[in-house]
Short mmCIF file of C-alpha atoms in Angstrom, two decimals:
data_model
loop_
_atom_site.label_atom_id
_atom_site.label_comp_id
_atom_site.label_asym_id
_atom_site.label_seq_id
_atom_site.Cartn_x
_atom_site.Cartn_y
_atom_site.Cartn_z
CA MET A 145 0.00 0.00 0.00
CA LYS A 146 1.27 3.48 -0.85
CA ASP A 147 2.43 5.91 1.83
CA LEU A 148 0.04 8.78 2.57
CA LEU A 149 2.14 11.91 3.14
CA CYS A 150 0.78 14.54 5.49
CA ASP A 151 1.81 17.38 7.81
CA ILE A 152 4.99 19.30 6.91
CA SER A 153 5.95 16.75 4.22
CA ALA A 154 2.70 17.38 2.37
CA PHE A 155 3.04 21.13 2.88
CA ARG A 156 6.49 21.04 1.29
CA TYR A 157 5.07 19.07 -1.63
CA TRP A 158 2.29 21.62 -2.21
CA ARG A 159 4.94 24.35 -2.18
CA LEU A 160 7.02 22.63 -4.88
CA PRO A 161 6.50 24.20 -8.31
CA PRO A 162 5.36 21.75 -11.03
CA GLN A 163 8.66 22.41 -12.83
CA VAL A 164 10.44 20.92 -9.84
CA ARG A 165 8.01 18.05 -9.33
CA ALA A 166 8.66 17.01 -12.93
CA LEU A 167 12.28 16.33 -11.98
CA CYS A 168 11.42 14.16 -8.97
CA PRO A 169 11.50 10.35 -9.32
CA PRO A 170 8.81 8.22 -7.65
CA LEU A 171 9.25 7.00 -4.10
CA PRO A 172 9.90 3.26 -3.70
CA ARG A 173 6.83 1.20 -2.81
CA PRO A 174 6.80 0.28 0.91
CA GLU A 175 6.14 -3.41 0.25
CA GLU A 176 9.25 -3.55 -1.96
CA ASP A 177 11.40 -1.52 0.43
CA ARG A 178 10.41 -2.78 3.86
CA GLN A 179 13.58 -1.59 5.58
CA ARG A 180 13.35 1.79 3.80
CA TYR A 181 16.93 1.57 2.53
CA ASP A 182 15.93 2.73 -0.97
CA LEU A 183 13.81 5.50 0.51
CA ALA A 184 16.83 6.90 2.33
CA ARG A 185 18.65 7.29 -1.00
CA ASN A 186 15.67 8.59 -2.97
CA PRO A 187 16.25 12.23 -4.08
CA THR A 188 12.55 13.10 -3.89
CA ALA A 189 12.46 12.16 -0.22
CA ALA A 190 15.99 13.17 0.75
CA VAL A 191 16.28 16.44 -1.18
CA ALA A 192 12.87 17.75 -2.27
CA LEU A 193 10.78 16.78 0.78
CA GLY A 194 13.35 16.20 3.49
CA PHE A 195 13.52 13.69 6.31
CA PRO A 196 11.74 12.61 8.32
CA LEU A 197 8.71 12.06 6.11
CA TYR A 198 5.36 12.45 7.85
CA THR A 199 2.71 9.90 6.92
CA LEU A 200 -0.91 9.45 7.97
CA VAL A 201 -2.19 6.19 9.47
CA ARG A 202 -5.82 5.38 10.24
CA THR A 203 -5.52 2.74 12.97
CA ARG A 204 -3.25 2.41 15.98
CA ASN A 205 -1.94 -1.04 15.00
CA LYS A 206 -0.55 0.39 11.74
CA ARG A 207 1.91 2.62 13.59
CA THR A 208 5.59 1.77 13.22
CA CYS A 209 8.74 3.74 13.91
CA PRO A 210 11.29 3.55 11.07
CA ALA A 211 14.03 6.15 11.35
CA SER A 212 13.00 7.98 8.18
CA ILE A 213 9.27 8.13 8.96
CA ARG A 214 7.11 9.96 11.50
CA GLN A 215 3.43 9.08 11.67
CA ARG A 216 0.27 10.98 12.44
CA LEU A 217 -2.79 9.09 13.63
CA PHE A 218 -6.19 10.17 12.28
CA LEU A 219 -9.16 8.29 13.71
CA GLY A 220 -12.61 8.58 12.19
CA GLU A 221 -13.84 9.52 8.74
CA LEU A 222 -11.64 11.70 6.56
CA PRO A 223 -13.14 14.87 5.05
CA ARG A 224 -14.36 14.71 1.45
CA GLU A 225 -11.74 14.66 -1.32
CA SER A 226 -8.95 14.98 1.22
CA VAL A 227 -6.62 12.26 -0.12
CA LEU A 228 -5.10 12.74 -3.56
CA GLU A 229 -2.95 10.62 -5.87
CA THR A 230 0.42 11.84 -7.06
CA GLU A 231 2.63 10.77 -9.94
CA HIS A 232 5.46 10.05 -7.54
CA GLY A 233 4.38 6.77 -6.01
CA PHE A 234 2.59 8.07 -2.93
CA LEU A 235 -0.73 9.52 -1.80
CA ILE A 236 -0.94 12.96 -0.24
CA THR A 237 -3.36 14.84 1.96
CA SER A 238 -5.17 17.73 0.30
CA PRO A 239 -3.93 21.23 1.11
CA LEU A 240 -6.70 21.76 3.67
CA LEU A 241 -6.28 18.39 5.39
CA THR A 242 -2.54 19.10 5.42
CA ALA A 243 -3.15 22.36 7.30
CA PHE A 244 -5.65 20.66 9.61
CA ILE A 245 -3.07 18.06 10.64
CA MET A 246 -0.34 20.68 10.98
CA LEU A 247 -2.38 22.70 13.48
CA ARG A 248 -1.44 20.19 16.19
CA HIS A 249 1.99 21.81 16.38
CA LEU A 250 1.16 25.35 15.14
CA THR A 251 -0.04 28.42 16.97
CA ASP A 252 -3.21 30.04 15.68
CA LEU A 253 -1.23 32.72 13.87
CA GLN A 254 1.07 30.17 12.24
CA LEU A 255 -1.97 28.23 11.04
CA LEU A 256 -3.42 31.49 9.71
CA LEU A 257 -0.25 32.12 7.69
CA VAL A 258 -0.28 28.58 6.27
CA LEU A 259 -3.91 28.99 5.17
CA ALA A 260 -3.21 32.46 3.77
CA GLU A 261 -0.54 31.02 1.49
CA MET A 262 -2.79 28.14 0.39
CA CYS A 263 -5.64 30.59 -0.32
CA GLY A 264 -3.26 33.10 -1.89
CA LEU A 265 -1.72 33.57 -5.31
CA PHE A 266 1.81 32.73 -4.24
CA ALA A 267 4.05 30.04 -2.79
CA VAL A 268 7.36 30.34 -0.98
CA CYS A 269 9.77 27.58 -1.93
CA ALA A 270 13.48 27.59 -1.11
CA LEU A 271 15.06 24.96 -3.34
CA PRO A 272 18.12 23.06 -2.11
CA ALA A 273 21.25 23.86 -4.13
CA ALA A 274 21.30 20.46 -5.83
CA LEU A 275 17.69 20.78 -6.94
CA GLU A 276 18.21 24.38 -8.03
CA ALA A 277 21.11 23.30 -10.24
CA GLU A 278 19.10 20.42 -11.71
CA LEU A 279 16.19 22.75 -12.48
CA SER A 280 18.49 25.20 -14.26
CA ARG A 281 20.05 22.43 -16.35
CA ALA A 282 16.65 21.02 -17.29
CA ILE A 283 15.30 24.41 -18.35
CA ASP A 284 18.44 25.41 -20.27
CA SER A 285 18.47 22.10 -22.15
CA GLY A 286 14.76 22.26 -22.92
CA ALA A 287 14.14 18.98 -21.08
CA ILE A 288 11.17 20.49 -19.26
CA SER A 289 8.77 23.26 -20.14
CA THR A 290 8.57 26.47 -18.16
CA THR A 291 4.82 26.85 -18.82
CA PHE A 292 3.47 25.03 -15.79
CA GLY A 293 1.31 27.87 -14.48
CA TRP A 294 3.84 28.84 -11.81
CA VAL A 295 6.05 31.88 -12.45
CA ARG A 296 9.13 32.62 -10.39
CA CYS A 297 9.45 36.20 -9.20
CA PRO A 298 12.80 37.96 -9.52
CA SER A 299 14.49 39.50 -6.51
CA GLU A 300 15.67 43.10 -6.30
CA ASP A 301 18.95 42.26 -8.01
CA GLY A 302 17.18 40.37 -10.81
CA THR A 303 18.13 36.88 -9.65
CA ALA A 304 15.61 34.14 -8.96
CA SER A 305 13.87 34.39 -5.60
CA ASN A 306 11.99 31.97 -3.35
CA LEU A 307 8.67 33.57 -4.29
CA TRP A 308 6.48 31.96 -6.96
CA ARG A 309 3.20 33.24 -8.42
CA ARG A 310 0.45 30.67 -9.02
CA ASP A 311 -3.31 30.24 -8.83
CA ALA A 312 -4.80 29.66 -5.39
CA LEU A 313 -4.65 26.08 -4.13
CA VAL A 314 -7.78 26.65 -2.03
CA LEU A 315 -10.81 28.80 -2.85
CA GLY A 316 -13.08 30.42 -0.29
CA GLY A 317 -15.89 27.95 -0.94
CA ASP A 318 -13.50 25.01 -0.48
CA LEU A 319 -12.42 26.38 2.88
CA HIS A 320 -16.02 26.81 4.02
CA ARG A 321 -16.96 23.26 3.03
CA PHE A 322 -13.92 21.79 4.75
CA CYS A 323 -14.79 23.61 7.97
CA SER A 324 -18.24 22.02 7.81
CA ASP A 325 -16.67 18.58 7.33
CA VAL A 326 -14.40 18.87 10.38
CA CYS A 327 -16.95 20.55 12.61
CA GLY A 328 -17.51 18.43 15.69
CA ILE A 329 -14.20 16.55 15.60
CA ARG A 330 -11.12 17.34 17.63
CA TYR A 331 -9.48 20.62 16.56
CA GLY A 332 -12.42 21.33 14.23
CA ASN A 333 -13.70 24.39 16.08
CA ARG A 334 -10.23 25.88 16.36
CA PHE A 335 -9.62 25.39 12.65
CA ARG A 336 -12.96 27.03 11.79
CA GLU A 337 -12.31 30.05 14.03
CA VAL A 338 -8.88 30.67 12.51
CA SER A 339 -10.22 30.19 8.98
CA GLN A 340 -12.61 33.10 9.46
CA LEU A 341 -9.62 35.45 9.56
CA VAL A 342 -7.83 34.18 6.44
CA PRO A 343 -7.21 36.84 3.75
CA LEU A 344 -8.14 35.42 0.35
CA GLY A 345 -6.15 36.18 -2.79
CA ALA A 346 -2.96 37.68 -1.35
CA ALA A 347 -0.13 37.81 -3.89
CA SER A 348 2.83 37.72 -1.49
CA PRO A 349 3.81 37.28 2.16
CA PHE A 350 4.11 41.08 2.34
CA GLU A 351 0.44 41.47 1.43
CA VAL A 352 -0.56 38.87 4.03
CA GLU A 353 1.41 40.65 6.77
CA ALA A 354 0.06 44.09 5.82
CA ASN A 355 -3.50 42.79 5.61
CA LEU A 356 -3.37 41.12 9.02
CA LEU A 357 -1.90 44.20 10.71
CA LEU A 358 -4.68 46.33 9.22
CA ALA A 359 -7.64 43.95 9.29
CA LEU A 360 -7.36 41.83 12.43
CA PRO A 361 -9.49 43.02 15.36
CA ARG A 362 -7.68 45.25 17.82
CA SER A 363 -8.14 42.58 20.48
CA LEU A 364 -5.91 40.35 18.32
CA GLY A 365 -3.29 43.02 17.64
CA GLY A 366 -4.54 44.49 14.37
CA GLU A 367 -6.11 47.85 13.55
CA GLY A 368 -9.65 46.62 12.95
CA PHE A 369 -10.22 48.02 9.45
CA CYS A 370 -13.23 46.26 7.91
CA GLY A 371 -13.86 45.26 4.32
CA ILE A 372 -10.28 45.15 3.05
CA GLU A 373 -10.04 43.66 -0.46
CA LEU A 374 -6.90 42.18 -1.98
CA ASN A 375 -5.73 42.47 -5.60
CA VAL A 376 -8.76 44.38 -6.81
CA GLU A 377 -9.00 44.78 -10.58
CA VAL A 378 -9.48 48.34 -11.80
CA ILE A 379 -10.51 49.00 -15.41
CA LEU A 380 -8.77 52.25 -16.31
CA SER A 381 -10.34 55.24 -17.96
CA THR A 382 -8.98 56.56 -21.23
CA SER A 383 -6.85 59.20 -19.49
CA ALA A 384 -5.51 56.77 -16.86
CA ARG A 385 -4.80 54.21 -19.58
CA ALA A 386 -2.64 56.73 -21.39
CA ILE A 387 -0.47 57.12 -18.28
CA VAL A 388 0.46 53.45 -17.90
CA GLY A 389 -0.21 52.01 -21.35
CA LYS A 390 -2.50 49.29 -19.98
CA SER A 391 -6.24 48.89 -19.76
CA ARG A 392 -6.33 47.60 -16.18
CA VAL A 393 -4.27 47.45 -13.01
CA TYR A 394 -4.65 45.64 -9.71
CA ILE A 395 -4.75 47.36 -6.34
CA ASP A 396 -2.83 45.39 -3.73
CA LEU A 397 -5.02 46.37 -0.76
CA LEU A 398 -8.21 48.41 -1.09
CA LEU A 399 -9.69 49.96 2.05
CA SER A 400 -13.15 51.51 2.02
CA SER A 401 -14.93 53.75 4.51
CA PRO A 402 -18.03 52.26 6.21
CA ASP A 403 -20.34 54.26 3.93
CA GLY A 404 -18.34 53.31 0.83
CA ARG A 405 -17.75 56.91 -0.20
CA ARG A 406 -14.00 57.01 0.43
CA GLN A 407 -11.44 54.47 -0.74
CA VAL A 408 -7.71 54.16 -0.15
CA ALA A 409 -5.52 52.09 -2.46
CA ILE A 410 -2.41 50.69 -0.76
CA GLU A 411 0.42 49.58 -3.00
CA CYS A 412 2.95 47.23 -1.43
CA GLN A 413 6.46 48.16 -2.52
CA GLY A 414 9.46 45.83 -2.46
CA LYS A 415 10.31 43.40 -5.23
CA ALA A 416 12.12 40.92 -3.00
CA SER A 417 9.14 40.30 -0.76
CA HIS A 418 6.32 41.22 -3.09
CA GLY A 419 7.29 40.04 -6.53
CA ARG A 420 6.02 42.95 -8.62
CA ALA A 421 9.21 43.25 -10.63
CA GLY A 422 8.68 43.03 -14.37
CA ASP A 423 4.95 43.88 -14.34
CA GLY A 424 5.53 46.68 -16.87
CA LEU A 425 4.32 49.50 -14.65
CA ARG A 426 6.54 52.09 -13.06
CA ASP A 427 5.45 52.89 -9.52
CA ALA A 428 4.96 56.59 -10.23
CA ASP A 429 2.84 55.89 -13.32
CA ARG A 430 0.77 53.32 -11.47
CA MET A 431 0.13 55.70 -8.58
CA THR A 432 -0.76 58.58 -10.91
CA ALA A 433 -3.17 56.41 -12.91
CA LEU A 434 -5.03 55.31 -9.77
CA GLN A 435 -5.19 58.91 -8.55
CA ALA A 436 -6.64 59.88 -11.93
CA MET A 437 -9.37 57.32 -11.25
CA GLY A 438 -10.22 59.06 -7.97
CA TYR A 439 -8.35 56.83 -5.52
CA ASP A 440 -6.28 58.06 -2.62
CA VAL A 441 -3.04 56.08 -2.91
CA LEU A 442 -0.46 55.11 -0.30
CA LEU A 443 2.83 53.39 -1.07
CA LEU A 444 3.71 50.93 1.68
CA THR A 445 7.11 49.36 2.32
CA HIS A 446 7.99 46.38 4.46
CA ARG A 447 10.16 48.62 6.62
CA GLN A 448 7.11 50.74 7.39
CA ILE A 449 4.94 47.85 8.56
CA SER A 450 7.72 46.23 10.61
CA ASP A 451 8.44 49.46 12.52
CA GLU A 452 5.65 50.23 15.02
CA ASP A 453 6.00 54.01 14.96
CA ARG A 454 6.15 54.20 11.16
CA PHE A 455 3.16 51.88 10.85
CA ARG A 456 1.13 53.90 13.36
CA ALA A 457 1.75 57.01 11.24
CA ILE A 458 0.51 55.11 8.17
CA VAL A 459 -2.62 54.01 10.02
CA LYS A 460 -3.38 57.58 11.09
CA ALA A 461 -2.95 58.73 7.48
CA VAL A 462 -5.39 56.05 6.30
CA CYS A 463 -7.91 57.16 8.92
CA ARG A 464 -7.68 60.76 7.69
CA MET A 465 -8.23 59.64 4.10
CA LEU A 466 -11.28 57.60 5.12
CA ASP A 467 -12.65 60.39 7.37
CA ALA A 468 -12.35 58.02 10.32
CA GLU A 469 -11.21 58.88 13.84
CA TYR A 470 -8.06 57.17 15.09
CA ARG A 471 -8.25 55.83 18.63
CA ASP A 472 -5.12 55.07 20.65
CA LYS A 473 -4.81 51.44 21.67
CA SER A 474 -5.45 50.33 25.23
CA SER A 475 -2.76 48.53 27.21
CA ASP A 476 -4.41 45.15 26.42
CA GLU A 477 -4.52 46.01 22.71
CA GLN A 478 -0.86 47.04 22.79
CA ARG A 479 0.09 43.70 24.35
CA ALA A 480 -1.94 41.90 21.68
CA GLU A 481 -0.10 43.83 18.96
CA ALA A 482 3.27 42.98 20.52
CA LEU A 483 2.35 39.28 20.50
CA LEU A 484 1.14 39.50 16.92
CA ARG A 485 4.32 41.19 15.75
CA SER A 486 6.52 38.69 17.61
CA GLU A 487 5.19 35.90 15.37
CA LEU A 488 4.14 37.69 12.19
CA PHE A 489 7.49 38.68 10.68
CA ILE A 490 9.03 35.31 9.98
CA ASP A 491 11.22 33.56 7.47
CA TRP A 492 8.44 32.21 5.25
CA THR A 493 10.66 29.46 3.89
CA LYS A 494 10.55 27.89 7.38
CA LEU A 495 6.79 28.29 7.91
CA GLY A 496 5.30 25.19 9.51
CA VAL A 497 8.62 23.53 10.26
CA ILE A 498 8.50 21.24 13.27
CA ASP A 499 11.36 22.40 15.48
CA GLY A 500 10.96 20.40 18.66
CA LYS A 501 9.37 21.64 21.86
CA MET A 502 6.99 24.57 21.46
CA PRO A 503 8.11 27.62 23.46
CA ALA A 504 5.96 28.60 26.42
CA ARG A 505 4.81 31.83 24.76
CA HIS A 506 3.57 29.79 21.80
CA LYS A 507 1.51 27.61 24.11
CA MET A 508 -0.04 30.73 25.59
CA ALA A 509 -0.72 32.11 22.11
CA ARG A 510 -2.11 28.87 20.72
CA SER A 511 -5.76 29.74 21.40
CA TRP A 512 -5.77 33.53 21.20
CA THR A 513 -8.22 33.49 18.28
CA ALA A 514 -10.70 31.09 19.89
CA ALA A 515 -10.62 32.99 23.16
CA VAL A 516 -11.47 36.30 21.53
CA LEU A 517 -14.04 35.12 19.02
CA SER A 518 -15.94 33.14 21.64
CA GLU A 519 -16.49 36.17 23.85
#
């Protein structure tokens, strides 16, 4: 019977671009490799996915402890369409079941970031040097096609980055149905409560971080702005089209006043973390075109959101543009923001990695979402 990969192993697989998966050989069948000697030498397992591999078992008597394998026990009925076949000789949990199993060792915020990437238009994948070299050789020789639907974003210096643009792995309706399927089982309520905060359609980690800082309730460390939309398509007028030479642009984050009369377009700047390089629009032209369409526009950098004082100034500016009153945060809200910031700005290549014993502050933060939303 084929192995069923789950947890961080499945998450790494879903982060692998199709171009890379095409280079990976199948895993050896367990019944033909009972001691897992061939598995230890398999480049898909050893290089692309990394040891130990995490597999899902359905009964307690199926659990074994080979050195290269860690197992997760799932009792009861699996959610619909949650086990998928791969071309690499193993089964894999769906993106949502993968996140659901990972939540056992994630804080609520870490789970939120995992779901934001799955529901977003990007993936973060740091390829090992050997795999990077093999990918370059395969592309240069024409052995594999580059038209797999995933596009690698350049970094600030023009070299390849760890950021890839792709279609969303999970749509909003899929997330809602999955929450219904796991309702009533262990961890189901926690997963549902976190899923309610997931930003849909983010195009980069930067957009996720900016959205959460602006949109999360103040009791969770955010600013409490409602109705934020991500990557909103704007059909340009004739005059705005003449400025940028395109018929449409996309606003990274669009904030609207409660009455809908005022709107602020926030443009996330920074090619390394955002991946906008090469989109054919100069920042000044893009900003001018949106202003010609009647939008107030703010350019936002990662340095501004990571610095509390700079970010507070940005928030006050947004409030003025929306004709909203800014209210200073209470001591409890300031502590919530400090906790949020302590976990939000991470190395996304290491998101979800199991690194041993969870720190005490993570245990305290594990249920911050459930505690607030249940009040």
